[in-house]
Structure formats: structure tokens, C-alpha cells
PDB file of C-alpha atoms in Angstrom:
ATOM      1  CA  UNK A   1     192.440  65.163  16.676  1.00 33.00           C
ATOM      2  CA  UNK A   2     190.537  68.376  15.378  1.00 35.00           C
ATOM      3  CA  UNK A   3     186.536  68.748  15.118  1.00 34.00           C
ATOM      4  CA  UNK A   4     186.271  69.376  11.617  1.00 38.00           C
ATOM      5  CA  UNK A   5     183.228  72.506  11.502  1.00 33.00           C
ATOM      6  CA  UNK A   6     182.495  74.422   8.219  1.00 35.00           C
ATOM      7  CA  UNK A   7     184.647  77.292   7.247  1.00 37.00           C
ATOM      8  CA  UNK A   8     187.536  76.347   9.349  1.00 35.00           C
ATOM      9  CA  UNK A   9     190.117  75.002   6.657  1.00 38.00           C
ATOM     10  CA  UNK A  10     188.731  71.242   7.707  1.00 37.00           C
ATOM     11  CA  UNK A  11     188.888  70.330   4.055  1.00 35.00           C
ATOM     12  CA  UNK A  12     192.498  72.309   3.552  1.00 28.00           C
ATOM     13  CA  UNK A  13     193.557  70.067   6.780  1.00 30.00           C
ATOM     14  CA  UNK A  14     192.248  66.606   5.392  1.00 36.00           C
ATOM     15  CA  UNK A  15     193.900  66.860   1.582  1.00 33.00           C
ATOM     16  CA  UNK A  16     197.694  68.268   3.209  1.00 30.00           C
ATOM     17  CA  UNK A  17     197.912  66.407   6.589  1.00 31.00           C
ATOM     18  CA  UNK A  18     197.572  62.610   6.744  1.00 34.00           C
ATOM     19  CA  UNK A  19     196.602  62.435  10.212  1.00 36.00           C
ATOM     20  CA  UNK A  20     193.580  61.147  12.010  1.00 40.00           C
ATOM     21  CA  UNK A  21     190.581  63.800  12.156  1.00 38.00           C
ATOM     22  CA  UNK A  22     187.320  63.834  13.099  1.00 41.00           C
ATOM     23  CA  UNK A  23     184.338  65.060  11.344  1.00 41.00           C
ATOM     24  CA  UNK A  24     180.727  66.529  11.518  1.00 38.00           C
ATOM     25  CA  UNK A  25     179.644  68.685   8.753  1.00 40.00           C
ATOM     26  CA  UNK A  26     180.306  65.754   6.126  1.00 45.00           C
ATOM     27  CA  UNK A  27     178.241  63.406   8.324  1.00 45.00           C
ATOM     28  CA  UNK A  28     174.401  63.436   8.207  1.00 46.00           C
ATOM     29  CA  UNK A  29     173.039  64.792  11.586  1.00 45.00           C
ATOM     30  CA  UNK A  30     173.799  63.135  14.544  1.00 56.00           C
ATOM     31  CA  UNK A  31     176.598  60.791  12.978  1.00 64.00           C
ATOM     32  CA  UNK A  32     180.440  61.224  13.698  1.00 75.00           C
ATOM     33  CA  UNK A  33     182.291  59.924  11.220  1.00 86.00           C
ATOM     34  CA  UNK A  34     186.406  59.761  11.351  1.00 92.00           C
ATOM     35  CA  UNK A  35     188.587  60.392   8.729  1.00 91.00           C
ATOM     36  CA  UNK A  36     192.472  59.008   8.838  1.00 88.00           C
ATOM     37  CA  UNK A  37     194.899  57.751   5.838  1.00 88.00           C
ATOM     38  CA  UNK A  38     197.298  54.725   5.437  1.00 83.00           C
ATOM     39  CA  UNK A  39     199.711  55.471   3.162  1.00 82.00           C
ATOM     40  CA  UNK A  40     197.850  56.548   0.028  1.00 84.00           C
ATOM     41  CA  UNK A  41     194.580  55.543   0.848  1.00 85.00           C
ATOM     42  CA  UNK A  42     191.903  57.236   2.911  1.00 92.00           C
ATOM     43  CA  UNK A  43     189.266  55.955   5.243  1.00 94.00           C
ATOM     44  CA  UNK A  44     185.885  57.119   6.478  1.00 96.00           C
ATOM     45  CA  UNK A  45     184.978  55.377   9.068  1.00 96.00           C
ATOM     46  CA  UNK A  46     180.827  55.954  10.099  1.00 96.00           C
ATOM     47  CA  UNK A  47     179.393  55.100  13.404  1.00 95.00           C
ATOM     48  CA  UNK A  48     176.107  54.355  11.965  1.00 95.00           C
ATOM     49  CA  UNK A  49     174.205  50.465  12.275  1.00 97.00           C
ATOM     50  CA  UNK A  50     173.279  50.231   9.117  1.00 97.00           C
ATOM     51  CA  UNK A  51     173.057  46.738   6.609  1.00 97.00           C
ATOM     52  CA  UNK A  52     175.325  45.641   3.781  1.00 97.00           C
ATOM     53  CA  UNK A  53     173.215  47.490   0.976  1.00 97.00           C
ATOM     54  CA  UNK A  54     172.789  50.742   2.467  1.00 98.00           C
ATOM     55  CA  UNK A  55     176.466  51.356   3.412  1.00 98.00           C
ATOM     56  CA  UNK A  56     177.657  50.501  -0.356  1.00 97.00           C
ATOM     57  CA  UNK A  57     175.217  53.471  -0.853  1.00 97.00           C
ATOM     58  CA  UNK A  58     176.013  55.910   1.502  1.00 96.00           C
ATOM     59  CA  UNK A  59     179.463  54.581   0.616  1.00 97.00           C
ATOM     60  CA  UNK A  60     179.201  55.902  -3.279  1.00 95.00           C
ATOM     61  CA  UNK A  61     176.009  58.566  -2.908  1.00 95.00           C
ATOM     62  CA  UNK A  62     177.172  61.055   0.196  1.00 93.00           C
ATOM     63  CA  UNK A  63     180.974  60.492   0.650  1.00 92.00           C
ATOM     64  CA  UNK A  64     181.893  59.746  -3.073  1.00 94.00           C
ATOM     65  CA  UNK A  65     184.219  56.713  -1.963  1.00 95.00           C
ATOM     66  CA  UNK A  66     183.546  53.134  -2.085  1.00 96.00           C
ATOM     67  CA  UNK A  67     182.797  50.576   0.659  1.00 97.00           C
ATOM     68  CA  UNK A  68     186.099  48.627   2.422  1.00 97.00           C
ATOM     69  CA  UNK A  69     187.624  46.291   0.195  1.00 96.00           C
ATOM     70  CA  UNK A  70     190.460  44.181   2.004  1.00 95.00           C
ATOM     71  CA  UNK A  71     193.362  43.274  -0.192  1.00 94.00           C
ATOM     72  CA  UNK A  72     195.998  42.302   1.704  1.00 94.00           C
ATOM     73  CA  UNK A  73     197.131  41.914   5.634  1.00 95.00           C
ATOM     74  CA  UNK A  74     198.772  45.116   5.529  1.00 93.00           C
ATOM     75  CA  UNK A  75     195.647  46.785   4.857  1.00 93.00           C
ATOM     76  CA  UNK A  76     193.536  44.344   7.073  1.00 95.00           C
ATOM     77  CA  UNK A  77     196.546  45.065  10.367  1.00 94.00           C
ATOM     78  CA  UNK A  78     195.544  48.572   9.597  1.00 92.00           C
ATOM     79  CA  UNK A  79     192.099  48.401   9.547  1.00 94.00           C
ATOM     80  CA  UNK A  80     192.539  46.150  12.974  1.00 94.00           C
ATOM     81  CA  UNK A  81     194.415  49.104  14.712  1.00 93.00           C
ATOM     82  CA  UNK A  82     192.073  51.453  14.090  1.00 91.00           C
ATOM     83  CA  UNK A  83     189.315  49.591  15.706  1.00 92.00           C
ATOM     84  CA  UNK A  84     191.771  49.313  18.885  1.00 92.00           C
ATOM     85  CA  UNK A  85     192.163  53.487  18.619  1.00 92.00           C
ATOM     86  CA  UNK A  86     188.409  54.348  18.233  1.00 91.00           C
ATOM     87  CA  UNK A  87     186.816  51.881  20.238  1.00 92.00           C
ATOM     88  CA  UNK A  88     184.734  50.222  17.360  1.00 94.00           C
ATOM     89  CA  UNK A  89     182.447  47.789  19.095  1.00 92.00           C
ATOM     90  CA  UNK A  90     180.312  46.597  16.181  1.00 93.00           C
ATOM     91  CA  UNK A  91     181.471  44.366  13.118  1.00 95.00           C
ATOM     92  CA  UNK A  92     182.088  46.377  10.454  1.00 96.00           C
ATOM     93  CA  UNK A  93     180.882  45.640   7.208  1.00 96.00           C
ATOM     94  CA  UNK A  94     182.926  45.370   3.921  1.00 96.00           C
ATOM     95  CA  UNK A  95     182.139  45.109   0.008  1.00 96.00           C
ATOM     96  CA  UNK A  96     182.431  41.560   0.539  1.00 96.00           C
ATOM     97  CA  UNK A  97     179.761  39.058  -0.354  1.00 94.00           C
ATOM     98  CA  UNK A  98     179.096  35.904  -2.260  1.00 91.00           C
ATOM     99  CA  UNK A  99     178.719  35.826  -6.225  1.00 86.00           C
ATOM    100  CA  UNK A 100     176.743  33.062  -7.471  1.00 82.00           C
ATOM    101  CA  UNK A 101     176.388  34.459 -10.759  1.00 81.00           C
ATOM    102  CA  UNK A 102     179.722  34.930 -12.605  1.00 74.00           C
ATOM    103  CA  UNK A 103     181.597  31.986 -11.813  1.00 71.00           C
ATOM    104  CA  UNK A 104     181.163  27.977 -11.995  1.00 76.00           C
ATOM    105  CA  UNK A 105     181.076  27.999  -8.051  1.00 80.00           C
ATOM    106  CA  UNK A 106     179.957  30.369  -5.512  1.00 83.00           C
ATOM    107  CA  UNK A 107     183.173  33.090  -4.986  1.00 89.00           C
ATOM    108  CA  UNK A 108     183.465  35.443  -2.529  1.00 93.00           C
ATOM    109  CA  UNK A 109     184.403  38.789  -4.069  1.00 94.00           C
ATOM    110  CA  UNK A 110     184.561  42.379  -3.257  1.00 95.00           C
ATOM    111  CA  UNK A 111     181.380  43.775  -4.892  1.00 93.00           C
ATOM    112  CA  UNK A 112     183.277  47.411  -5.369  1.00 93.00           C
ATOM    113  CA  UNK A 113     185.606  46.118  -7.333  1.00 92.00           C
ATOM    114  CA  UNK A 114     184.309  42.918  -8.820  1.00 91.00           C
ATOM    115  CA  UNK A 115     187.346  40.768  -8.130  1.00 92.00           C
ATOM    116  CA  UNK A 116     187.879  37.822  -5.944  1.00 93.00           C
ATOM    117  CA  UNK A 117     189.249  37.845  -2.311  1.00 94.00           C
ATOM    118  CA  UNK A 118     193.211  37.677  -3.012  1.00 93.00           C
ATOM    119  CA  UNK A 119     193.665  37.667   0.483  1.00 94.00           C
ATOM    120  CA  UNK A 120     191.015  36.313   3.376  1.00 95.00           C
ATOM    121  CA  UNK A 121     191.276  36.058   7.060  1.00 95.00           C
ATOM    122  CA  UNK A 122     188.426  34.224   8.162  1.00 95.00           C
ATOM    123  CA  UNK A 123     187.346  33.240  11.169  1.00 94.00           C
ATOM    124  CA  UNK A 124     187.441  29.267  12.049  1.00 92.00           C
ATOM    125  CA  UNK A 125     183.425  28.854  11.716  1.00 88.00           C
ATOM    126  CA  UNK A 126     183.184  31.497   8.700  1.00 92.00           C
ATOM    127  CA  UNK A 127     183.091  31.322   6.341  1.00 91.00           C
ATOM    128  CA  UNK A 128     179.548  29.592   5.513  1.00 84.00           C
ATOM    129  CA  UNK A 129     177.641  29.539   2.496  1.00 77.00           C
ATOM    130  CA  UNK A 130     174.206  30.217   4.138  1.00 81.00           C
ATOM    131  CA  UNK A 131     175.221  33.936   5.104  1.00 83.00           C
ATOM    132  CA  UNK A 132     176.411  35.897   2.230  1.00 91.00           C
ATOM    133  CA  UNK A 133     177.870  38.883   3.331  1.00 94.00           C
ATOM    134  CA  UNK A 134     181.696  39.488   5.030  1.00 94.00           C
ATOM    135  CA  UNK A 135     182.370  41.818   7.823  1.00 95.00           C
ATOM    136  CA  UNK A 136     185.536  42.375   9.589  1.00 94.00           C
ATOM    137  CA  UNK A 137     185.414  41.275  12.947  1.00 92.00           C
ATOM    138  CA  UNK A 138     185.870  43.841  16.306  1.00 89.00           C
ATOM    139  CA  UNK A 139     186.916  40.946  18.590  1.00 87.00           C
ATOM    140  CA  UNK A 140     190.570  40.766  19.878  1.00 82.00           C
ATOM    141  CA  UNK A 141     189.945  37.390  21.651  1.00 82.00           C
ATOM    142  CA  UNK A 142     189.140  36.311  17.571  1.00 85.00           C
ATOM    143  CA  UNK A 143     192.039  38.380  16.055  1.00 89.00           C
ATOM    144  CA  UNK A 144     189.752  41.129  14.510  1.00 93.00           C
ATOM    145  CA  UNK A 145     189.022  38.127  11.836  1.00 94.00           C
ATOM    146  CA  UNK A 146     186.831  37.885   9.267  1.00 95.00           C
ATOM    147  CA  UNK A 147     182.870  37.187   9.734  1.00 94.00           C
ATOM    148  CA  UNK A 148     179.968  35.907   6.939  1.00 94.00           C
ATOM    149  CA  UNK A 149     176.973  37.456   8.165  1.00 95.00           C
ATOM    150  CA  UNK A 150     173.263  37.488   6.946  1.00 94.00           C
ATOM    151  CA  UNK A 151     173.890  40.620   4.353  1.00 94.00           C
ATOM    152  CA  UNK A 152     170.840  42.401   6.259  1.00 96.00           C
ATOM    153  CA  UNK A 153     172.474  42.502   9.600  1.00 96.00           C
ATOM    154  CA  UNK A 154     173.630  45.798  10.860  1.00 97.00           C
ATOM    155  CA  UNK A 155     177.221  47.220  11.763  1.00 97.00           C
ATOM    156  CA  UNK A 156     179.234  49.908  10.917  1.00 97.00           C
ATOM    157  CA  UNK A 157     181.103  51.057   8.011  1.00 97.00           C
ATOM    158  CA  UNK A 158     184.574  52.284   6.891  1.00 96.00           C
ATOM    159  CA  UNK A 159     184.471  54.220   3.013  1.00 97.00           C
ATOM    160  CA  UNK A 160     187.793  54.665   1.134  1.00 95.00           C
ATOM    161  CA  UNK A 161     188.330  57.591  -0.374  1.00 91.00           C
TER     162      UNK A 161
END
């Protein structure tokens, strides 16, 4: 793992090498965020608490990605490993939420993307209709599955880029 610091070829590093790398001088101050791919896609993952709305902005406004979208168990294994490497102690929040609006029936979707769950790995009491929001569990006892959560509580984040 290398500390990424400004003027040392961090972003040379990050676009050539697919490895796992740490950074600071993307991060606002006194966040760590870590940076790793899977195959084509890349993954910011932020160890700030924040709520559902204000990741989907950092998300889009100060790393230019978009906020975890979980398409298949490939991707969701993936995501599950990495929360084994770092440590991740906190639910992590997705795009995931309930749409009331577009369709007959309330859908979950991925608000990113705008497209219903093709895949879901909930956990046995989730998911409910009185919290709206979907994080990805941190819990090995629970198989890192699936959570609906009030959309304002807090966890952490993962952008793709």
C-alpha cells in the first residue's frame, strides 16, 4: 500500500496499477479514503459517517464517481472482502433506496442508475418498507448482507469511479 501525497506520481500510480492504495490529498482534511479496482471498475472507499444524501453528493461533487450500486454477487463477494481487508466496522451505504414514484408498487432501485435491484442479498428481517434506504452490511456472523435503514442514518461510503 503507498500514501498517495501530491506531486509524487499518486495519480500516474492509480490509472497504470490496479492495486489497492491509499489516499490523502483527494480526501477532505482529516478523511482517509482507499482506492482499489475489481476488474474494470474502481472503488473509493471513505471513512466518513455520513447519511444516504450526503454521500450520493460527495459521491458525484468531490470524487466525480457515483455512489455503490450492487449488481451482481460477484461484485457484492468483492465488496464483502474488502470490508474483511480494511477493517470496515460501519454499514456502508449504497445508491439503494425505495421508489414510490415510478412504478405501480414500491421498488427498490439503485438511485445512480435508476434501475431496479437485479440482484439483492438481504438480510432475513430486511428488507422493510418503513426504512427506505439499503446499506451493505459489515457483519460476518450476518454474511456481510444487505440492510434497509432509516435513509438519515450514518455509515460509510464506497464511490465507483
Amino acid at each position: 500500500m503507498t500514501k498517495m501525497t501530491p506531486g509524487n506520481g499518486a495519480s500516474f500510480l492509480l490509472l497504470f496499477f490496479p492495486m489497492l492504495y491509499s489516499l490523502t490529498n483527494s480526501a477532505p482534511t482529516n478523511q482517509v479514503a482507499t482506492y482499489w479496482t475489481r476488474g474494470e471498475m474502481g472503488y473509493l472507499y471513505i471513512d466518513k459517517l455520513v447519511n444516504q444524501s450526503e454521500a450520493l453528493a460527495e459521491c458525484l461533487r468531490i470524487y466525480k464517481g457515483r455512489l455503490l450500486t450492487i449488481l451482481n454477487v460477484a461484485q457484492d463477494d468483492a465488496i464483502s472482502d474488502m470490508i474483511v481487508d480494511l477493517g470496515i466496522s460501519h454499514d456502508i451505504i449504497t445508491s439503494g433506496k425505495i421508489n414510490y414514484v415510478s412504478h405501480p408498487f414500491p421498488e427498490w432501485e439503485w438511485s445512480t442508475t435508476a434501475t431496479l435491484f437485479p440482484y439483492r442479498n438481504w438480510s432475513p428481517s430486511s428488507p422493510d418498507f418503513e426504512n427506505h434506504c439499503c446499506f451493505k452490511g459489515v457483519q460476518a456472523s450476518n454474511f456481510y448482507r444487505w440492510r434497509s435503514l432509516d435513509c438519515d442514518t450514518v455509515g460509510v461510503f464506497i464511490c465507483e469511479m
